[in-house]
CSV table of C-alpha atoms in Angstrom, one decimal:
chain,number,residue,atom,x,y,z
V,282,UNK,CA,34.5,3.9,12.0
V,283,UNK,CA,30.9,4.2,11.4
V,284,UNK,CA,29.1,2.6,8.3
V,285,UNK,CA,26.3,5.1,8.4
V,286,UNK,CA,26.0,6.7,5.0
V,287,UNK,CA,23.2,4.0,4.3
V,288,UNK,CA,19.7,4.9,3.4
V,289,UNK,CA,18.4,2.1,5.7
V,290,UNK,CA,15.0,2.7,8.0
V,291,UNK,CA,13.7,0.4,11.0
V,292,UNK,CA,9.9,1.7,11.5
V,293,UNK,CA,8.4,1.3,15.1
V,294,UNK,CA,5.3,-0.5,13.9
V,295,UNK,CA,2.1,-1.5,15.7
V,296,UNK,CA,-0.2,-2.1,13.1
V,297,UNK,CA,-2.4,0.9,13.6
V,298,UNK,CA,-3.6,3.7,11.1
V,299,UNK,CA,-0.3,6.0,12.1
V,300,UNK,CA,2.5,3.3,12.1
V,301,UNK,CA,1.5,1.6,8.8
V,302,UNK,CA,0.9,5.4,7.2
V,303,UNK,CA,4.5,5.8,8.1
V,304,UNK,CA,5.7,2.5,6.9
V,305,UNK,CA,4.4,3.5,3.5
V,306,UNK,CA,6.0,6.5,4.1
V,307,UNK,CA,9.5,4.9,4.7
V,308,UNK,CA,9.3,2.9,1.7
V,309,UNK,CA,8.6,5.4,-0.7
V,310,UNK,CA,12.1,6.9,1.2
V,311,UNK,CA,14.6,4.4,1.8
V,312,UNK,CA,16.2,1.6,0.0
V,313,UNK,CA,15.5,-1.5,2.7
V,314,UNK,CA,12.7,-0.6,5.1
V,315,UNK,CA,12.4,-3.0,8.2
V,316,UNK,CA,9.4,-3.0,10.7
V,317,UNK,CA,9.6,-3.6,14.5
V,318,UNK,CA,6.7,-4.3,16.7
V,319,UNK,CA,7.0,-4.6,20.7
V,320,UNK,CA,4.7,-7.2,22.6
V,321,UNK,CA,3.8,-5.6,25.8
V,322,UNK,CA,0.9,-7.9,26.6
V,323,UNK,CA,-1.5,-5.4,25.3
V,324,UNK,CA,-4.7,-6.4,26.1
V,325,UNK,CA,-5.6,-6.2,21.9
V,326,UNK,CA,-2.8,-8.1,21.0
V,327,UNK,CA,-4.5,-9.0,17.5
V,328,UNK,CA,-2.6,-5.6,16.7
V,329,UNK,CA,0.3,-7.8,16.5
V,330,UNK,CA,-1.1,-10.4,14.0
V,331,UNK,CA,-2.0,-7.4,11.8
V,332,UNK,CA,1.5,-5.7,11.9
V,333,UNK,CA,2.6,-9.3,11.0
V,334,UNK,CA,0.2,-9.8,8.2
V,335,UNK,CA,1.0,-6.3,6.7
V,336,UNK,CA,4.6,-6.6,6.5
V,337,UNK,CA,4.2,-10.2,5.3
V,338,UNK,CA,1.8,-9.1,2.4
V,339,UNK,CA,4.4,-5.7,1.8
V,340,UNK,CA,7.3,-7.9,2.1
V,341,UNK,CA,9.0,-6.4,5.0
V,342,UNK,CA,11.6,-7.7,7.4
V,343,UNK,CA,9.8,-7.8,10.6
V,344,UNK,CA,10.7,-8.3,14.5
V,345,UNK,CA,8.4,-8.7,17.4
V,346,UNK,CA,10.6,-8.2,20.7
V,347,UNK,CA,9.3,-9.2,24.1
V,348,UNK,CA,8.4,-5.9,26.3
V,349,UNK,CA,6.8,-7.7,28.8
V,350,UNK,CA,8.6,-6.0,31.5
V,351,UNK,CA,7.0,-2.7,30.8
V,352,UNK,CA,3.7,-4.1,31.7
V,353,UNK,CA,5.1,-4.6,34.8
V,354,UNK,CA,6.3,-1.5,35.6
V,355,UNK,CA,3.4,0.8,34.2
V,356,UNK,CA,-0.4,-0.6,34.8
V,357,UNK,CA,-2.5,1.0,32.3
V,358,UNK,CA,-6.0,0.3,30.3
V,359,UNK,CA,-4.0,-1.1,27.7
V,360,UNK,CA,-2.8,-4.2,29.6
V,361,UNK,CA,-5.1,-4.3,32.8
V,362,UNK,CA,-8.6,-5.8,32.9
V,363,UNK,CA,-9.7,-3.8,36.0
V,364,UNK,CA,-8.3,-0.2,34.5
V,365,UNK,CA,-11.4,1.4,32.8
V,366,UNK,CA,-10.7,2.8,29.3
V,367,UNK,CA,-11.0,6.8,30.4
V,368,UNK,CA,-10.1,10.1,29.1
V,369,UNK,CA,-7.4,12.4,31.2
V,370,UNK,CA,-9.9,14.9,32.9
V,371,UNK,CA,-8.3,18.5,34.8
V,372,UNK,CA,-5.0,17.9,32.8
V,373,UNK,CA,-4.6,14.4,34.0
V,374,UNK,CA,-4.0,12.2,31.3
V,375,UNK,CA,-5.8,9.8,30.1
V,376,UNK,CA,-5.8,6.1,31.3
V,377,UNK,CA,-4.3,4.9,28.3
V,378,UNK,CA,-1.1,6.1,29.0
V,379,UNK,CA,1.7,4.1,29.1
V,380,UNK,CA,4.9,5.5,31.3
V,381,UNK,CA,7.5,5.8,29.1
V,382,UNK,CA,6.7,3.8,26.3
V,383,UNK,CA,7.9,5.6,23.1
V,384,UNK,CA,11.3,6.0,25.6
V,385,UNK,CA,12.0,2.5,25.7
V,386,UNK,CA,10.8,1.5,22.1
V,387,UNK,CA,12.9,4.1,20.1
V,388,UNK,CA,15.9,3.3,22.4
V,389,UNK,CA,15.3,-0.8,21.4
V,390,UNK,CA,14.4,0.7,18.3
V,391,UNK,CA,17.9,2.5,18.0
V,392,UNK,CA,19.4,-1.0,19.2
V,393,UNK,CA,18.2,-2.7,16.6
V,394,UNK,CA,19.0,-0.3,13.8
V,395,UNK,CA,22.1,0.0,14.9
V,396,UNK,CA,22.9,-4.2,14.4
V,397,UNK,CA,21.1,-3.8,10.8
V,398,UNK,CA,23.1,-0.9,9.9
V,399,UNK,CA,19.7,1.6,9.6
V,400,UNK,CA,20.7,5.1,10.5
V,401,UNK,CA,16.8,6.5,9.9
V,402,UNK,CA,14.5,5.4,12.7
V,403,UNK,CA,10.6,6.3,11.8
V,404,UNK,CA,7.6,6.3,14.0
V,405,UNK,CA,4.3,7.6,14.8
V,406,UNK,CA,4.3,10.0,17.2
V,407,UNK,CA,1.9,13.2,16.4
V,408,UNK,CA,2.1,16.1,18.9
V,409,UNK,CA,-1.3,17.6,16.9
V,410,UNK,CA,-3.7,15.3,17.7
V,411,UNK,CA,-1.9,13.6,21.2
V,412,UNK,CA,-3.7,13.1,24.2
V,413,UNK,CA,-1.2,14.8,26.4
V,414,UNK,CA,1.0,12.1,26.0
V,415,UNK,CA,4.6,13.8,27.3
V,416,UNK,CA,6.7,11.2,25.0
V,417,UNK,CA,4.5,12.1,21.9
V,418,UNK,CA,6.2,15.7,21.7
V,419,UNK,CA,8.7,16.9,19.1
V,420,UNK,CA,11.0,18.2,21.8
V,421,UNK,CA,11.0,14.6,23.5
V,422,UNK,CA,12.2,13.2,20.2
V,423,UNK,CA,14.6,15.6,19.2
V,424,UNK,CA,16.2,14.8,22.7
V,425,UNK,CA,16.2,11.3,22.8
V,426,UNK,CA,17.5,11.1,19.3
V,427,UNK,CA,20.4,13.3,20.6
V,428,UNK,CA,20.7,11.3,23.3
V,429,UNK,CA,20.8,8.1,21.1
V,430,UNK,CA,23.6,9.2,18.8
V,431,UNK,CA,25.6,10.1,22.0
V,432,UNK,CA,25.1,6.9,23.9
V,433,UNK,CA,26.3,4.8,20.7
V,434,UNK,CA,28.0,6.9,18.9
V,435,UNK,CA,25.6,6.6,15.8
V,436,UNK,CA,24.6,9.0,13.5
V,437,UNK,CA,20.7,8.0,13.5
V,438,UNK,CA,18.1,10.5,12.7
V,439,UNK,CA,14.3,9.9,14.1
V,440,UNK,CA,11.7,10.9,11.7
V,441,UNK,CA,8.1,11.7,12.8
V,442,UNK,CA,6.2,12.4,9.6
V,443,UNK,CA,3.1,12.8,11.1
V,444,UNK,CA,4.0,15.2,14.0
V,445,UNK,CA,1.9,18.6,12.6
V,446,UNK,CA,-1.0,16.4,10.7
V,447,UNK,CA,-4.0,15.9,12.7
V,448,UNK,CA,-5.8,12.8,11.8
V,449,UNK,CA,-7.2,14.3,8.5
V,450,UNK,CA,-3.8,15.2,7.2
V,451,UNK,CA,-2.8,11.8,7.7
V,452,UNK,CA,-5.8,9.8,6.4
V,453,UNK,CA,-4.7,12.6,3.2
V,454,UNK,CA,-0.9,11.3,3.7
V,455,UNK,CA,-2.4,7.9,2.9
V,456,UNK,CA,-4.7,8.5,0.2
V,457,UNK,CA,-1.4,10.1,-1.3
V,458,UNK,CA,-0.1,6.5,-1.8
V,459,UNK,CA,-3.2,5.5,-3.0
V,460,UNK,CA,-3.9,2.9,0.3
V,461,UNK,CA,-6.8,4.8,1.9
V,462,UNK,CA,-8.3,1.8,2.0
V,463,UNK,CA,-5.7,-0.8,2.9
V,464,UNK,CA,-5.1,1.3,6.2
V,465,UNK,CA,-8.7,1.7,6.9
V,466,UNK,CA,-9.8,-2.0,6.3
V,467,UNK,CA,-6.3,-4.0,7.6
V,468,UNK,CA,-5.3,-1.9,10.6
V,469,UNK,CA,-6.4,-2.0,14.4
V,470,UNK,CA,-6.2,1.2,16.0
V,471,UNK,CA,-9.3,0.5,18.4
V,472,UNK,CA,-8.7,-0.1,22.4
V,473,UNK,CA,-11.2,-2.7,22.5
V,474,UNK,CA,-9.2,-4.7,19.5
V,475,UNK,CA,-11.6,-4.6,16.4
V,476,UNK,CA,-9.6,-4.3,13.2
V,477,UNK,CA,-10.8,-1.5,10.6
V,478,UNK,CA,-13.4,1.1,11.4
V,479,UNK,CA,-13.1,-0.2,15.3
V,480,UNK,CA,-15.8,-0.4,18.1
V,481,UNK,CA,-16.7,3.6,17.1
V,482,UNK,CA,-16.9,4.1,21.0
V,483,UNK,CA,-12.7,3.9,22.6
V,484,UNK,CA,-11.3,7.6,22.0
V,485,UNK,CA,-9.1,6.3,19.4
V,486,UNK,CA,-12.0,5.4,17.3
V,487,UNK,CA,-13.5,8.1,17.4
V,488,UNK,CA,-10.3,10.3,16.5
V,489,UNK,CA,-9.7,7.7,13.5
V,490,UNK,CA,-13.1,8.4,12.8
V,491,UNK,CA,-13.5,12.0,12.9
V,492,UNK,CA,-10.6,12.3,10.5
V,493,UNK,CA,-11.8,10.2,8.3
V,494,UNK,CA,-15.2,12.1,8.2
V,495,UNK,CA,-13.3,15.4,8.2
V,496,UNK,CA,-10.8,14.3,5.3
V,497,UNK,CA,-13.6,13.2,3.2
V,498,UNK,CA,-15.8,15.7,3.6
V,499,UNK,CA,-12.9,18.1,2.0
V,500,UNK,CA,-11.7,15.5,-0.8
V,501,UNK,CA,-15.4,15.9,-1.8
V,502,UNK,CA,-15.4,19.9,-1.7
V,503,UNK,CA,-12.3,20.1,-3.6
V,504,UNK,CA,-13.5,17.6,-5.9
V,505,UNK,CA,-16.7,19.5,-6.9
């Protein structure tokens, strides 16, 4: 029988704005919060050092599993040199994309919760603000977190805290815990790997940046 009655979270965590809002997130939540982050020879792979720093300075168990194969299998602008940085145009999607990503790192995710004896797993994903990204909907998650429970007979539930916020919701999520700052300075959500406020120029600063903007601009108007 099952030990699953535990409050227990693993967090897929790369370091970025989303996955260290959610990490906050988890630990206002659940009584032992640990943070897993997947080294798929991502061209910024100082993403990595910050996850490691930030759970080090929080005090959070932390794993780094190899995912190397996954390079392999999907060439994108996140781990090739000679794959331009581009935006999906006519429905395509954009270069960035990574087949099947959030697919294999819940289900290694759900592995590893299941050998720590976490039934919550907690990630990232936002079907607001996605890029067309398939694996980012809630309908992918509610599936694969079926399929998880059935394929180890688990009871494990998938939160995704920031699937309805667009970016301004969630840089409001963080101010919420008072670490507005700590995410903005400390994490690396920028393509061409510059921690904070980014290069200002890769579509994922300027999303970051844009909600930022947008999130200020009405913390100021409701503060008048």
């Amino acid at each position: 029988m099952n030990n699953n009655s535990n409050n227990n979270a693993i967090v897929v965590f790369s370091g970025g704005q989303d996955s260290t809002t959610c990490l906050f997130w988890a630990l206002e939540r659940f009584d032992k919060v640990i943070a897993v982050t997947f080294n798929y020879n991502q061209k910024h792979k100082l993403e990595i050092e910050c996850a490691k720093n930030i759970a080090n300075e929080l005090g959070v168990e932390h794993h780094i599993l190899d995912m190397n194969l996954l390079n392999q299998l999907a060439p994108n602008a996140l781990t090739r040199d000679d794959i331009k940085i581009e935006t999906g145009q006519d429905g395509e999607l954009p270069s960035t994309f990574v087949e099947g990503r959030n697919m294999v790192f819940l289900t290694f995710a759900a592995i590893l919760a299941k050998t720590k004896n976490a039934r919550h797993i907690v990630t990232g994903v936002c079907e607001t603000d996605f890029s067309g990204y398939p694996d980012c909907r809630d309908i992918f998650i509610k599936s694969l977190n079926v399929t998880a429970n059935l394929a180890m007979d688990y009871d494990f539930v998938i939160h995704t805290p920031l699937m309805w916020l667009d970016k301004a919701q969630t840089w409001e999520l963080a101010d919420k815990y008072g670490k507005l700052e700590y995410i903005r300075q400390k994490t690396l959500t920028c393509y061409n790997g510059i921690i904070g406020d980014g290069c200002g120029e890769c579509p994922s600063c300027k999303l970051r940046q844009n909600g930022l903007k947008n999130y200020l601009k009405q913390k100021k108007e409701l503060n008048k």
